[in-house]
């Protein structure tokens, strides 16, 4: 390669040549090859592997489910103790606000549980219904029915319906992704 003399004097020729060589090499590595023959090849960037369990499920999905389950349990406990009355009044002031909260929370819980805990179908003829969402549904129904005996809480079939709609939407999303 010939030296390139720049107007600012001698002694910088070697550094200038090194700089230009590095610049040309970098630009050639970033540009698409001409005629199918790559001049400079660079290894493809690979993303860092995600930690997974032996069954192939993500560890992050497990922590997301645990966090969501703990948050919902804390909200239920706070509501049972009467600590959420101001928020409850505000949610009930929105048309169908309570039902939307029920559907969203239980749907999210079911979706995260289904991602985090691998399970088999309940029966061979209905592969869309797995054990994990079925157990979440039973726990949710048990929590709603238990409100009959908790002072300050009320049993409402509309809440159960909203919970089941949320769980149904979560199952629909799961079916669409598989």
mmCIF file of C-alpha atoms in Angstrom:
data_model
loop_
_atom_site.group_PDB
_atom_site.id
_atom_site.type_symbol
_atom_site.label_atom_id
_atom_site.label_comp_id
_atom_site.label_asym_id
_atom_site.label_seq_id
_atom_site.Cartn_x
_atom_site.Cartn_y
_atom_site.Cartn_z
ATOM 1 C CA UNK A 1 0.000 0.000 0.000
ATOM 2 C CA UNK A 2 1.383 3.400 -0.941
ATOM 3 C CA UNK A 3 1.910 6.014 1.715
ATOM 4 C CA UNK A 4 -0.416 8.940 1.692
ATOM 5 C CA UNK A 5 1.088 12.264 2.593
ATOM 6 C CA UNK A 6 -1.306 14.682 4.139
ATOM 7 C CA UNK A 7 -0.647 18.400 4.169
ATOM 8 C CA UNK A 8 0.232 18.615 7.865
ATOM 9 C CA UNK A 9 3.755 17.284 7.561
ATOM 10 C CA UNK A 10 6.098 14.355 7.693
ATOM 11 C CA UNK A 11 6.214 11.781 10.433
ATOM 12 C CA UNK A 12 2.497 11.195 10.418
ATOM 13 C CA UNK A 13 2.523 9.031 7.323
ATOM 14 C CA UNK A 14 2.606 5.712 9.181
ATOM 15 C CA UNK A 15 -0.196 6.712 11.567
ATOM 16 C CA UNK A 16 -2.286 8.019 8.677
ATOM 17 C CA UNK A 17 -1.785 4.800 6.732
ATOM 18 C CA UNK A 18 -2.763 2.713 9.768
ATOM 19 C CA UNK A 19 -5.846 4.855 10.331
ATOM 20 C CA UNK A 20 -6.923 4.585 6.691
ATOM 21 C CA UNK A 21 -6.340 0.826 6.651
ATOM 22 C CA UNK A 22 -8.472 0.410 9.788
ATOM 23 C CA UNK A 23 -11.192 2.673 8.368
ATOM 24 C CA UNK A 24 -11.327 0.838 5.025
ATOM 25 C CA UNK A 25 -11.359 -2.558 6.763
ATOM 26 C CA UNK A 26 -14.189 -1.466 9.064
ATOM 27 C CA UNK A 27 -16.257 -0.046 6.220
ATOM 28 C CA UNK A 28 -15.742 -3.138 4.074
ATOM 29 C CA UNK A 29 -16.797 -5.341 6.969
ATOM 30 C CA UNK A 30 -20.028 -3.367 7.351
ATOM 31 C CA UNK A 31 -20.852 -3.128 3.636
ATOM 32 C CA UNK A 32 -22.491 -5.954 1.692
ATOM 33 C CA UNK A 33 -20.103 -8.057 -0.398
ATOM 34 C CA UNK A 34 -19.720 -7.147 -4.068
ATOM 35 C CA UNK A 35 -20.293 -10.004 -6.478
ATOM 36 C CA UNK A 36 -20.844 -12.491 -3.701
ATOM 37 C CA UNK A 37 -17.186 -12.600 -2.609
ATOM 38 C CA UNK A 38 -16.796 -11.074 0.820
ATOM 39 C CA UNK A 39 -13.563 -9.147 1.212
ATOM 40 C CA UNK A 40 -13.626 -9.134 4.989
ATOM 41 C CA UNK A 41 -15.715 -11.570 6.957
ATOM 42 C CA UNK A 42 -16.896 -10.942 10.474
ATOM 43 C CA UNK A 43 -18.513 -13.510 12.708
ATOM 44 C CA UNK A 44 -22.258 -12.993 13.178
ATOM 45 C CA UNK A 45 -23.296 -11.534 16.491
ATOM 46 C CA UNK A 46 -25.090 -14.073 18.628
ATOM 47 C CA UNK A 47 -27.286 -13.056 21.526
ATOM 48 C CA UNK A 48 -26.374 -14.250 24.989
ATOM 49 C CA UNK A 49 -28.170 -17.485 25.855
ATOM 50 C CA UNK A 50 -31.133 -17.197 28.210
ATOM 51 C CA UNK A 51 -31.113 -19.352 31.307
ATOM 52 C CA UNK A 52 -33.601 -22.194 30.921
ATOM 53 C CA UNK A 53 -34.704 -25.132 33.026
ATOM 54 C CA UNK A 54 -34.317 -28.737 31.973
ATOM 55 C CA UNK A 55 -37.891 -28.743 30.619
ATOM 56 C CA UNK A 56 -37.105 -25.820 28.290
ATOM 57 C CA UNK A 57 -39.074 -23.125 30.105
ATOM 58 C CA UNK A 58 -37.487 -19.789 30.883
ATOM 59 C CA UNK A 59 -36.354 -18.926 34.398
ATOM 60 C CA UNK A 60 -37.573 -15.371 33.806
ATOM 61 C CA UNK A 61 -41.097 -16.670 33.151
ATOM 62 C CA UNK A 62 -41.046 -18.405 36.524
ATOM 63 C CA UNK A 63 -40.041 -15.226 38.346
ATOM 64 C CA UNK A 64 -42.670 -13.222 36.473
ATOM 65 C CA UNK A 65 -45.345 -15.664 37.612
ATOM 66 C CA UNK A 66 -44.126 -15.600 41.217
ATOM 67 C CA UNK A 67 -44.101 -11.786 41.226
ATOM 68 C CA UNK A 68 -47.607 -11.610 39.722
ATOM 69 C CA UNK A 69 -49.002 -14.238 42.113
ATOM 70 C CA UNK A 70 -47.507 -12.437 45.125
ATOM 71 C CA UNK A 71 -48.852 -9.092 43.916
ATOM 72 C CA UNK A 72 -52.359 -10.495 43.442
ATOM 73 C CA UNK A 73 -52.206 -12.249 46.835
ATOM 74 C CA UNK A 74 -51.150 -8.956 48.456
ATOM 75 C CA UNK A 75 -53.991 -7.095 46.734
ATOM 76 C CA UNK A 76 -56.529 -9.725 47.844
ATOM 77 C CA UNK A 77 -55.211 -9.628 51.431
ATOM 78 C CA UNK A 78 -55.280 -5.813 51.484
ATOM 79 C CA UNK A 79 -58.843 -5.831 50.133
ATOM 80 C CA UNK A 80 -59.890 -8.423 52.729
ATOM 81 C CA UNK A 81 -58.470 -6.202 55.491
ATOM 82 C CA UNK A 82 -60.253 -3.130 54.108
ATOM 83 C CA UNK A 83 -57.065 -1.236 53.253
ATOM 84 C CA UNK A 84 -58.107 -0.626 49.634
ATOM 85 C CA UNK A 85 -61.438 1.132 50.201
ATOM 86 C CA UNK A 86 -60.392 4.439 48.517
ATOM 87 C CA UNK A 87 -59.069 2.586 45.477
ATOM 88 C CA UNK A 88 -62.132 0.340 45.441
ATOM 89 C CA UNK A 89 -64.440 3.366 45.432
ATOM 90 C CA UNK A 90 -62.497 4.867 42.517
ATOM 91 C CA UNK A 91 -62.481 1.571 40.521
ATOM 92 C CA UNK A 92 -66.225 1.123 41.078
ATOM 93 C CA UNK A 93 -66.857 4.681 39.835
ATOM 94 C CA UNK A 94 -65.624 3.630 36.373
ATOM 95 C CA UNK A 95 -68.254 1.747 34.341
ATOM 96 C CA UNK A 96 -67.284 -1.945 34.506
ATOM 97 C CA UNK A 97 -63.994 -0.905 36.165
ATOM 98 C CA UNK A 98 -64.141 -3.680 38.753
ATOM 99 C CA UNK A 99 -64.833 -6.292 36.082
ATOM 100 C CA UNK A 100 -61.985 -5.043 33.874
ATOM 101 C CA UNK A 101 -59.567 -5.247 36.815
ATOM 102 C CA UNK A 102 -60.733 -8.807 37.555
ATOM 103 C CA UNK A 103 -60.388 -9.898 33.919
ATOM 104 C CA UNK A 104 -56.954 -8.312 33.477
ATOM 105 C CA UNK A 105 -55.479 -9.557 36.766
ATOM 106 C CA UNK A 106 -56.692 -13.148 36.461
ATOM 107 C CA UNK A 107 -55.865 -13.324 32.754
ATOM 108 C CA UNK A 108 -52.336 -12.084 33.441
ATOM 109 C CA UNK A 109 -51.931 -14.532 36.321
ATOM 110 C CA UNK A 110 -53.112 -17.441 34.160
ATOM 111 C CA UNK A 111 -50.913 -16.443 31.210
ATOM 112 C CA UNK A 112 -47.804 -16.095 33.382
ATOM 113 C CA UNK A 113 -48.517 -19.363 35.201
ATOM 114 C CA UNK A 114 -48.959 -21.165 31.896
ATOM 115 C CA UNK A 115 -45.631 -19.799 30.648
ATOM 116 C CA UNK A 116 -43.788 -20.585 33.868
ATOM 117 C CA UNK A 117 -45.112 -24.028 34.775
ATOM 118 C CA UNK A 118 -45.066 -26.646 32.033
ATOM 119 C CA UNK A 119 -48.073 -28.924 32.056
ATOM 120 C CA UNK A 120 -49.806 -31.514 29.956
ATOM 121 C CA UNK A 121 -53.316 -31.299 28.523
ATOM 122 C CA UNK A 122 -56.118 -32.276 30.900
ATOM 123 C CA UNK A 123 -57.506 -34.687 28.290
ATOM 124 C CA UNK A 124 -56.309 -35.890 24.909
ATOM 125 C CA UNK A 125 -59.298 -34.468 23.039
ATOM 126 C CA UNK A 126 -58.831 -30.898 24.363
ATOM 127 C CA UNK A 127 -55.155 -30.029 23.956
ATOM 128 C CA UNK A 128 -55.863 -26.323 24.568
ATOM 129 C CA UNK A 129 -56.771 -26.939 28.244
ATOM 130 C CA UNK A 130 -53.709 -27.649 30.332
ATOM 131 C CA UNK A 131 -53.406 -28.442 34.031
ATOM 132 C CA UNK A 132 -51.773 -25.157 35.032
ATOM 133 C CA UNK A 133 -54.628 -22.896 33.805
ATOM 134 C CA UNK A 134 -57.150 -25.376 35.241
ATOM 135 C CA UNK A 135 -55.530 -25.118 38.686
ATOM 136 C CA UNK A 136 -55.366 -21.310 38.431
ATOM 137 C CA UNK A 137 -59.082 -21.314 37.577
ATOM 138 C CA UNK A 138 -59.924 -23.457 40.609
ATOM 139 C CA UNK A 139 -57.878 -21.202 42.925
ATOM 140 C CA UNK A 140 -59.557 -18.084 41.512
ATOM 141 C CA UNK A 141 -63.025 -19.617 41.923
ATOM 142 C CA UNK A 142 -62.177 -20.640 45.487
ATOM 143 C CA UNK A 143 -61.034 -17.112 46.315
ATOM 144 C CA UNK A 144 -64.207 -15.588 44.887
ATOM 145 C CA UNK A 145 -66.506 -18.020 46.732
ATOM 146 C CA UNK A 146 -64.617 -17.449 50.010
ATOM 147 C CA UNK A 147 -65.673 -13.792 49.900
ATOM 148 C CA UNK A 148 -69.132 -14.880 51.122
ATOM 149 C CA UNK A 149 -67.673 -15.366 54.590
ATOM 150 C CA UNK A 150 -65.295 -12.363 54.722
ATOM 151 C CA UNK A 151 -66.768 -9.228 56.311
ATOM 152 C CA UNK A 152 -66.630 -6.238 53.987
ATOM 153 C CA UNK A 153 -66.324 -8.409 50.856
ATOM 154 C CA UNK A 154 -69.141 -9.617 48.653
ATOM 155 C CA UNK A 155 -69.682 -12.662 46.494
ATOM 156 C CA UNK A 156 -70.499 -11.595 42.934
ATOM 157 C CA UNK A 157 -71.166 -13.820 39.927
ATOM 158 C CA UNK A 158 -70.088 -10.900 37.725
ATOM 159 C CA UNK A 159 -66.607 -11.048 39.277
ATOM 160 C CA UNK A 160 -66.413 -14.780 38.593
ATOM 161 C CA UNK A 161 -67.537 -14.192 35.011
ATOM 162 C CA UNK A 162 -64.894 -11.475 34.544
ATOM 163 C CA UNK A 163 -62.222 -13.774 36.018
ATOM 164 C CA UNK A 164 -63.211 -16.558 33.630
ATOM 165 C CA UNK A 165 -63.217 -14.155 30.665
ATOM 166 C CA UNK A 166 -59.676 -13.057 31.572
ATOM 167 C CA UNK A 167 -58.531 -16.665 31.875
ATOM 168 C CA UNK A 168 -60.239 -17.470 28.557
ATOM 169 C CA UNK A 169 -58.410 -14.607 26.842
ATOM 170 C CA UNK A 170 -55.116 -15.892 28.283
ATOM 171 C CA UNK A 171 -55.861 -19.368 26.904
ATOM 172 C CA UNK A 172 -56.747 -17.846 23.533
ATOM 173 C CA UNK A 173 -53.404 -15.987 23.450
ATOM 174 C CA UNK A 174 -51.626 -19.228 24.292
ATOM 175 C CA UNK A 175 -53.415 -21.088 21.499
ATOM 176 C CA UNK A 176 -52.482 -18.339 19.022
ATOM 177 C CA UNK A 177 -48.795 -18.534 19.953
ATOM 178 C CA UNK A 178 -48.563 -22.334 19.533
#
